[in-house]
Tab-separated table of C-alpha atoms in Angstrom:
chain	number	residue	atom	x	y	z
A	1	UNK	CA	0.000	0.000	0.000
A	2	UNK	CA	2.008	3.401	-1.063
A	3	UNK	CA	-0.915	5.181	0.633
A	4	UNK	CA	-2.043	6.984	-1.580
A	5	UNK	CA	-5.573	8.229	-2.557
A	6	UNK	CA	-7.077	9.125	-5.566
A	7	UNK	CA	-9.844	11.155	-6.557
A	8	UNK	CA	-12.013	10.879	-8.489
A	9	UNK	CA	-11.782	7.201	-9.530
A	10	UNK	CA	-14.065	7.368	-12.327
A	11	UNK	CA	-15.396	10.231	-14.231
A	12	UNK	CA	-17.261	10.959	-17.285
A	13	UNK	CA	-16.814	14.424	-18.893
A	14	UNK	CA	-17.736	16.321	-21.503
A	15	UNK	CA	-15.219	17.556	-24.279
A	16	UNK	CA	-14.063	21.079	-23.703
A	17	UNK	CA	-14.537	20.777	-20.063
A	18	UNK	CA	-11.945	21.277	-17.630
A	19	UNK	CA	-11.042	18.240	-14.925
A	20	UNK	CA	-9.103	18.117	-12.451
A	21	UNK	CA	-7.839	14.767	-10.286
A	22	UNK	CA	-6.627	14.953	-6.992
A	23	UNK	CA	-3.384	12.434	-5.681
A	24	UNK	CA	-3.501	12.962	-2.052
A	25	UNK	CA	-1.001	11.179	0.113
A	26	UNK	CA	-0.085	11.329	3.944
A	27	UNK	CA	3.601	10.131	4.366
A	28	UNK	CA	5.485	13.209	3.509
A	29	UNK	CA	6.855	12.211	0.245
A	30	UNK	CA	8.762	14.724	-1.325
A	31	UNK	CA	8.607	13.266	-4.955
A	32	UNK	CA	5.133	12.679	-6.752
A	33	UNK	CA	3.889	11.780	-10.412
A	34	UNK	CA	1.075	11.194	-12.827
A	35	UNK	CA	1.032	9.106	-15.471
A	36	UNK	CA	-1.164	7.541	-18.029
A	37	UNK	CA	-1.800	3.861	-18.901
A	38	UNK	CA	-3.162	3.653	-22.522
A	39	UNK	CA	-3.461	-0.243	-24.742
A	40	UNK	CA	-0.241	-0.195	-26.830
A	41	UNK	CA	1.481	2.912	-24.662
A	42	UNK	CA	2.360	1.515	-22.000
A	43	UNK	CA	2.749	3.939	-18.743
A	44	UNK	CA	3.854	7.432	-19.926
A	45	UNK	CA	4.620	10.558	-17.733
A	46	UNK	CA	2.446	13.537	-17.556
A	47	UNK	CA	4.349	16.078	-14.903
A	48	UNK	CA	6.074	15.287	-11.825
A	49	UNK	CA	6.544	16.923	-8.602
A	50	UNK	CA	9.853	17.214	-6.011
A	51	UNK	CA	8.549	19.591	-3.703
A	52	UNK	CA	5.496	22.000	-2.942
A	53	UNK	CA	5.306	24.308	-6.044
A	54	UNK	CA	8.576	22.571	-7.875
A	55	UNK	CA	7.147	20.634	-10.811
A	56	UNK	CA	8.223	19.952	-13.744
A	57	UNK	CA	7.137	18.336	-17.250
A	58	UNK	CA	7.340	14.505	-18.990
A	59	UNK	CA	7.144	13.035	-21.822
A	60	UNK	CA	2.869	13.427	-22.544
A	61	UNK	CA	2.315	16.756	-20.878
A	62	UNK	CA	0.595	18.850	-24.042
A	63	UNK	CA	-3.138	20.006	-22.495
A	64	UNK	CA	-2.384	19.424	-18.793
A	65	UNK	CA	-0.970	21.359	-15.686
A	66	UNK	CA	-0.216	20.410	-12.396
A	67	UNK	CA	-0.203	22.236	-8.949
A	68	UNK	CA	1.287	21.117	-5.889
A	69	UNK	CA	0.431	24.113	-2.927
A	70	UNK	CA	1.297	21.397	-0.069
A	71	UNK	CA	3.291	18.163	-0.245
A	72	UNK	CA	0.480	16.192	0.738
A	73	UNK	CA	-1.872	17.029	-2.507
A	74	UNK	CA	-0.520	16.936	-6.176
A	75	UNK	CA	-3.512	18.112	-8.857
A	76	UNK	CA	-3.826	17.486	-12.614
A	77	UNK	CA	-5.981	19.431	-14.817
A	78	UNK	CA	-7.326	19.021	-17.535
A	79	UNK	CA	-7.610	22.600	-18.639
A	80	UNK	CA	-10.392	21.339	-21.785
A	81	UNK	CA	-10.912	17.758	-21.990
A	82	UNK	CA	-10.626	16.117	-25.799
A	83	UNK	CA	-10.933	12.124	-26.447
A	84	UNK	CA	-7.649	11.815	-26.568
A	85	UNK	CA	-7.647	12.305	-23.402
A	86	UNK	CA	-9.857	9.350	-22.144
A	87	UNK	CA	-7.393	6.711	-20.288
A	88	UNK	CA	-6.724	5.640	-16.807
A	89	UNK	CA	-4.712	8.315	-14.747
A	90	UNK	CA	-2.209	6.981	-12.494
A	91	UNK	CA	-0.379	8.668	-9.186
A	92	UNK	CA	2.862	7.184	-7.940
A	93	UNK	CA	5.240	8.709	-5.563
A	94	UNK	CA	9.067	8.010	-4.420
A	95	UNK	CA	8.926	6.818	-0.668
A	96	UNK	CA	11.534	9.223	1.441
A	97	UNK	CA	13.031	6.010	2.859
A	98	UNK	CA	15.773	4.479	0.029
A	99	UNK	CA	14.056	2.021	-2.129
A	100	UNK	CA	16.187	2.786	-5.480
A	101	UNK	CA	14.168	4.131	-7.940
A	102	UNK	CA	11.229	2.256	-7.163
A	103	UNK	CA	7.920	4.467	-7.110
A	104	UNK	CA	5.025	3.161	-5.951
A	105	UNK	CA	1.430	3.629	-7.501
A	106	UNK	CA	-1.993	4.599	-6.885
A	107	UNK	CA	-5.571	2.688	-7.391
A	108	UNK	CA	-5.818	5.205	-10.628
A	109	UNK	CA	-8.769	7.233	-11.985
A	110	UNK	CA	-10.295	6.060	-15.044
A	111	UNK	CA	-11.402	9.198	-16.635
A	112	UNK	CA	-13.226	9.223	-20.190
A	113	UNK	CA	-14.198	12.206	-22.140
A	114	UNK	CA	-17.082	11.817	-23.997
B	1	UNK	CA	11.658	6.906	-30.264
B	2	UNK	CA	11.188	3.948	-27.879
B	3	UNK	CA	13.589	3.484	-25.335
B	4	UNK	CA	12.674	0.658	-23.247
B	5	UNK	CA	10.428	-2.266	-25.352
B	6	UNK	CA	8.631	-5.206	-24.704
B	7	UNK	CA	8.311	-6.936	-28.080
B	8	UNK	CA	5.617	-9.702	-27.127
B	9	UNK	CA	2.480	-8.302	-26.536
B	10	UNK	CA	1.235	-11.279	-24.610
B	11	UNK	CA	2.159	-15.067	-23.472
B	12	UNK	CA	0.688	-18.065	-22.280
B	13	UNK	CA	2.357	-20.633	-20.019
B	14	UNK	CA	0.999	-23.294	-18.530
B	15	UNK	CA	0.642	-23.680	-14.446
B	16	UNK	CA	3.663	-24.814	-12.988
B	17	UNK	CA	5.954	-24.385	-16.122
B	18	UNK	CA	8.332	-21.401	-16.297
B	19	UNK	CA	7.836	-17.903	-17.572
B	20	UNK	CA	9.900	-15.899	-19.165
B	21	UNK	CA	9.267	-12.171	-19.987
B	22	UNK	CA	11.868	-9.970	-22.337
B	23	UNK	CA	12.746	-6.672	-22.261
B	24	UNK	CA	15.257	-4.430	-24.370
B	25	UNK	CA	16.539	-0.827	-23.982
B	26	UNK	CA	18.319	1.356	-25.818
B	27	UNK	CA	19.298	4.107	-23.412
B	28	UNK	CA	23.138	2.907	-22.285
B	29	UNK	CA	22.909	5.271	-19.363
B	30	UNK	CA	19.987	3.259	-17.467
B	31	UNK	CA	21.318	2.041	-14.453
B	32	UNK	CA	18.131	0.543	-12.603
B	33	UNK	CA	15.584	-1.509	-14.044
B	34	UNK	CA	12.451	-2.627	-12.741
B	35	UNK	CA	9.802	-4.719	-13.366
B	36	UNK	CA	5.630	-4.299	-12.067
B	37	UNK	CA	2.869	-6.487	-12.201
B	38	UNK	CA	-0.800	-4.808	-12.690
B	39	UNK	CA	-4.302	-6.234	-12.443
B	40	UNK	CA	-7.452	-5.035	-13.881
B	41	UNK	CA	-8.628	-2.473	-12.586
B	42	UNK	CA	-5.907	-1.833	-10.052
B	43	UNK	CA	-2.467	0.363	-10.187
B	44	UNK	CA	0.897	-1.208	-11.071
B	45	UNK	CA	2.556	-3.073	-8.092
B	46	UNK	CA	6.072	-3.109	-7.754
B	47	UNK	CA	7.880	-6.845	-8.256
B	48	UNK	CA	11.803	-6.509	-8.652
B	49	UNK	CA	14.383	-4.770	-9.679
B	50	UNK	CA	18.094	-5.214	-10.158
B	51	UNK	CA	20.527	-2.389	-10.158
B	52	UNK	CA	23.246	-2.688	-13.259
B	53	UNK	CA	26.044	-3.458	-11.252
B	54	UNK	CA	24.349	-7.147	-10.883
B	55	UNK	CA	23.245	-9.302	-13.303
B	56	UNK	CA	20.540	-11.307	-11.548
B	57	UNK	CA	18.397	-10.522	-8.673
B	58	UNK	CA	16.452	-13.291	-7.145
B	59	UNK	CA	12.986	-12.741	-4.825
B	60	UNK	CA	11.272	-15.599	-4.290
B	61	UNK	CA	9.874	-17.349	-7.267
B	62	UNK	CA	10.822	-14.063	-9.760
B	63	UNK	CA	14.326	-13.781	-10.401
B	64	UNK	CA	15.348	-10.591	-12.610
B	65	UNK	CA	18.502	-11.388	-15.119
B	66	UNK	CA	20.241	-8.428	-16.938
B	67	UNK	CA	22.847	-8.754	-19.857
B	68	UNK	CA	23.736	-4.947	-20.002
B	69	UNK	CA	26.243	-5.923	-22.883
B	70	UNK	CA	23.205	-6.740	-25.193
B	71	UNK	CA	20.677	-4.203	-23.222
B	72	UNK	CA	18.450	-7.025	-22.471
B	73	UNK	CA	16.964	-7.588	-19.177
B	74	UNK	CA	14.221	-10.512	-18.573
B	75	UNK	CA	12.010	-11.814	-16.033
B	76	UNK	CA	11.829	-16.063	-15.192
B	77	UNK	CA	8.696	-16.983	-12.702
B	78	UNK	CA	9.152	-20.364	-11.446
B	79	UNK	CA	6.980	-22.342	-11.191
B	80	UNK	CA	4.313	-19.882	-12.797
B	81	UNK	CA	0.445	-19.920	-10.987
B	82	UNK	CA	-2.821	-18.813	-12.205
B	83	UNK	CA	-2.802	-15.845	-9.534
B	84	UNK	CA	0.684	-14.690	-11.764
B	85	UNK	CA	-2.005	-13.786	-14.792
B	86	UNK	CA	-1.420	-10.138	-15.376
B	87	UNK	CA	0.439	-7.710	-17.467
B	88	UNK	CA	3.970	-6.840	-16.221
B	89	UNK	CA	5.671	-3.748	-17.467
B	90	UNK	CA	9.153	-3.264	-17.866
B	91	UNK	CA	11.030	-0.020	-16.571
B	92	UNK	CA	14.249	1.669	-16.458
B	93	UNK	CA	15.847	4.686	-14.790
B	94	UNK	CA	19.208	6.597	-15.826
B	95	UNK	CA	21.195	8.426	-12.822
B	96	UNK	CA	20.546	11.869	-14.937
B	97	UNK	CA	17.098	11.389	-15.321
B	98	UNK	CA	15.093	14.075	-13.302
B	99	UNK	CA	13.559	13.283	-9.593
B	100	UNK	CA	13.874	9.533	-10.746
B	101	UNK	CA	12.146	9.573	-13.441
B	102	UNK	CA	10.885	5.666	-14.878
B	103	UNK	CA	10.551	4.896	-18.310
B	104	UNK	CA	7.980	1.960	-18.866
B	105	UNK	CA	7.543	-0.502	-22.285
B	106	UNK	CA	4.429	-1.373	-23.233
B	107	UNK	CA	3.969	-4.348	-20.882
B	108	UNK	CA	3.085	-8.295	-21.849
B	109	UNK	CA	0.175	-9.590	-20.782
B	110	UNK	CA	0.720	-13.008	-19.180
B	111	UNK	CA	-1.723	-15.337	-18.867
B	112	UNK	CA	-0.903	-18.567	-16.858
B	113	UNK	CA	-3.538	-21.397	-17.826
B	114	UNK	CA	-4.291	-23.793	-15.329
């Protein structure tokens, strides 16, 4: 259990319409990230986090921002939902404890824009 | 331009027999390489990893081999059980990559009939 929670877990939007998931976790982990699980894609990055207000892009991060005000919340908008967007939204975080690289993941939020 | 691949989309094994997953990367500056199972309907769950100054890492009954000479890493389940059906993803980290970044393949899907 990485302990983290994710909200919404499902959601069914509109296109043009902003969205915005929440990653909320309660250990103090400095490092946070959100990626996306799509057939044939694999798990891409959207933005990252290493700190409250210190975030940074990744490799899928055309039509969505993130905010981090306090290290226990890390938000991803959706500024104006398009298909494209539809997939399965994953949060993962770094544990402050070593453990390597390893990041550890959230339940997800399946999100589909309709 | 993909740097970390999982050629087989999917395998079948039967219960008890081994599996064997495959993974190639083309980044030489990955140094830690991972490996997570997923479930429907459920985030990625960490299994192994191996750092590149090994060449096998052993937990259990999932034993991670790398041969960094021919930037191939794969993963052997023995013996393989029905509960093992799921898709594993392959990932890789380079000590430059920002706040530990992971780079995933697409995943196999592993099915283990019983």
């Amino acid at each position: 259990d990485a302990g983290i929670t994710q909200s919404p877990r499902h959601k069914v939007t509109e296109t043009g319409t902003p969205v915005t998931l929440r990653c909320h976790q309660t250990e103090n982990h400095r490092y946070m990230y959100w990626y996306r699980q799509d057939p044939g894609h694999g798990l891409r990055l959207i933005h990252y986090s290493y700190g409250v207000k210190d975030t940074d892009k990744g490799e899928v991060s055309d039509g969505y921002s993130v905010s981090r005000s306090k290290t226990e919340d890390f938000l991803l908008t959706l500024e104006s939902a398009t298909s494209s967007q539809t997939s399965v939204y994953f949060c993962a975080i770094r544990p402050q404890v070593y453990s390597g690289n390893t990041i550890y993941f959230g339940e997800g939020s399946w999100l589909t824009v309709v | 331009d993909q740097q970390v691949k999982q050629n087989s989309p999917s395998l079948s094994v039967q219960e008890g027999r081994i599996s064997i997953l495959n993974c190639d990367y083309t980044n030489s500056m990955f140094d830690y390489f991972l490996w997570y199972k997923k479930y429907p309907a459920e985030g990625p769950t960490f299994l192994i990893s191996i750092s590149s100054i090994k060449d096998k890492n052993e937990d259990g009954r999932f034993t991670v081999f790398l041969n960094k000479s021919a930037k191939h890493l794969s993963l052997h389940i023995v013996p393989s059980q029905p509960g093992d059906s799921a898709v594993y993803f392959c990932a890789a980290s380079s000590p430059g990559a920002g706040s530990y970044q992971l780079t995933f393949g697409k995943g196999t899907k592993l099915s283990v009939i019983p």
